[in-house]
Short mmCIF file of C-alpha atoms in Angstrom, two decimals:
data_model
loop_
_atom_site.label_atom_id
_atom_site.label_comp_id
_atom_site.label_asym_id
_atom_site.label_seq_id
_atom_site.Cartn_x
_atom_site.Cartn_y
_atom_site.Cartn_z
CA MET I 1 -35.83 -0.41 18.38
CA SER I 2 -36.25 -1.26 22.03
CA ASP I 3 -33.57 -0.60 24.64
CA LYS I 4 -33.13 -4.34 25.23
CA LYS I 5 -32.54 -4.93 21.51
CA LYS I 6 -30.03 -2.07 21.33
CA GLN I 7 -28.17 -3.39 24.37
CA ALA I 8 -28.13 -6.93 22.95
CA ASP I 9 -26.76 -5.59 19.64
CA LYS I 10 -24.01 -3.66 21.47
CA GLU I 11 -23.02 -6.77 23.42
CA ALA I 12 -23.00 -8.88 20.26
CA MET I 13 -20.73 -6.34 18.52
CA LYS I 14 -18.40 -6.23 21.52
CA ILE I 15 -18.07 -10.03 21.51
CA LEU I 16 -17.52 -10.07 17.74
CA ARG I 17 -14.75 -7.44 18.00
CA GLN I 18 -13.02 -9.47 20.72
CA GLN I 19 -13.22 -12.66 18.66
CA ARG I 20 -11.78 -10.96 15.58
CA LYS I 21 -9.20 -8.77 17.32
CA GLN I 22 -6.20 -10.79 16.12
CA SER I 23 -7.26 -10.78 12.49
CA ILE I 24 -8.17 -7.08 12.64
CA ASP I 25 -4.76 -6.27 14.16
CA ARG I 26 -3.00 -8.40 11.52
CA VAL I 27 -4.80 -6.59 8.70
CA ARG I 28 -4.08 -3.18 10.25
CA GLY I 29 -0.39 -4.12 10.41
CA ALA I 30 -0.38 -5.21 6.76
CA ILE I 31 -2.06 -1.99 5.64
CA LYS I 32 0.40 0.09 7.66
CA SER I 33 3.33 -1.78 6.08
CA GLN I 34 1.91 -1.35 2.57
CA ASN I 35 1.33 2.37 3.08
CA LYS I 36 4.92 2.75 4.33
CA ASP I 37 6.26 0.90 1.27
CA ILE I 38 4.15 2.99 -1.13
CA LYS I 39 5.38 6.19 0.53
CA SER I 40 9.02 5.02 0.16
CA ILE I 41 8.49 4.33 -3.54
CA LYS I 42 6.83 7.71 -4.09
CA ASP I 43 9.64 9.43 -2.18
CA ALA I 44 12.21 7.65 -4.37
CA LEU I 45 10.39 8.88 -7.49
CA LYS I 46 10.15 12.51 -6.35
CA ASP I 47 13.64 13.23 -7.72
CA GLY I 48 12.66 12.00 -11.17
CA GLY I 49 12.05 8.82 -13.11
CA LYS I 50 13.71 5.62 -11.96
CA THR I 51 13.81 2.00 -13.06
CA VAL I 52 12.68 -0.82 -10.79
CA PRO I 53 16.31 -1.72 -9.87
CA GLU I 54 16.97 1.94 -8.98
CA ILE I 55 13.80 2.10 -6.86
CA THR I 56 14.82 -1.18 -5.21
CA ALA I 57 18.23 0.26 -4.31
CA ALA I 58 16.70 3.50 -3.00
CA THR I 59 14.04 1.81 -0.88
CA LYS I 60 15.95 -1.33 0.23
CA MET I 61 12.86 -3.39 -0.68
CA PRO I 62 12.89 -6.64 -2.72
CA SER I 63 12.45 -5.97 -6.44
CA SER I 64 9.40 -8.26 -6.60
CA ARG I 65 7.65 -6.14 -3.96
CA VAL I 66 8.66 -2.90 -5.71
CA MET I 67 7.30 -4.23 -9.01
CA VAL I 68 3.95 -5.14 -7.44
CA PHE I 69 3.55 -1.67 -5.93
CA VAL I 70 4.76 0.12 -9.08
CA ALA I 71 2.25 -1.87 -11.17
CA THR I 72 -0.50 -1.00 -8.69
CA LEU I 73 0.43 2.68 -8.66
CA LYS I 74 0.48 2.63 -12.47
CA LYS I 75 -2.95 0.97 -12.60
CA TYR I 76 -4.43 3.68 -10.37
CA GLY I 77 -2.82 6.54 -12.30
CA MET I 78 -0.26 7.61 -9.71
CA VAL I 79 2.80 6.50 -11.70
CA ALA I 80 3.46 6.53 -15.43
CA GLU I 81 5.80 4.42 -17.50
CA GLY I 82 8.47 6.66 -18.96
CA PRO I 83 11.16 6.01 -21.56
CA LYS I 84 13.17 2.81 -21.56
CA ASP I 85 16.59 2.86 -19.90
CA GLY I 86 18.40 -0.22 -21.19
CA ASP I 87 16.22 -3.20 -20.39
CA TYR I 88 13.99 -1.35 -17.93
CA PHE I 89 11.33 1.32 -18.16
CA LYS I 90 11.69 4.41 -16.03
CA TYR I 91 8.69 5.11 -13.84
CA GLU I 92 7.67 8.65 -12.98
CA LEU I 93 5.23 10.14 -10.50
CA ILE I 94 2.18 11.79 -12.00
CA ASP I 95 1.40 15.16 -10.45
CA ALA I 96 -2.09 15.12 -9.01
#
């Protein structure tokens, strides 16, 4: 590749990054927030199995958000559904 082509590619990438900066920053913020929420849920489950309402109380997150993350963690093998406690299942961390 010629030096002119390399320089043109660098400039094109620089312009593209500037144009997409807001969306990149927004996505970075969302990922950071999700990682923080997942860490809070895992921290709440370190002491043992908990139901979604118990996790909600421990993390101060809305139950709908907790349920989405618990389902995702279950899908990827990080959390297991334990025994039922009343109307709710207890969720437990899986040791990796």
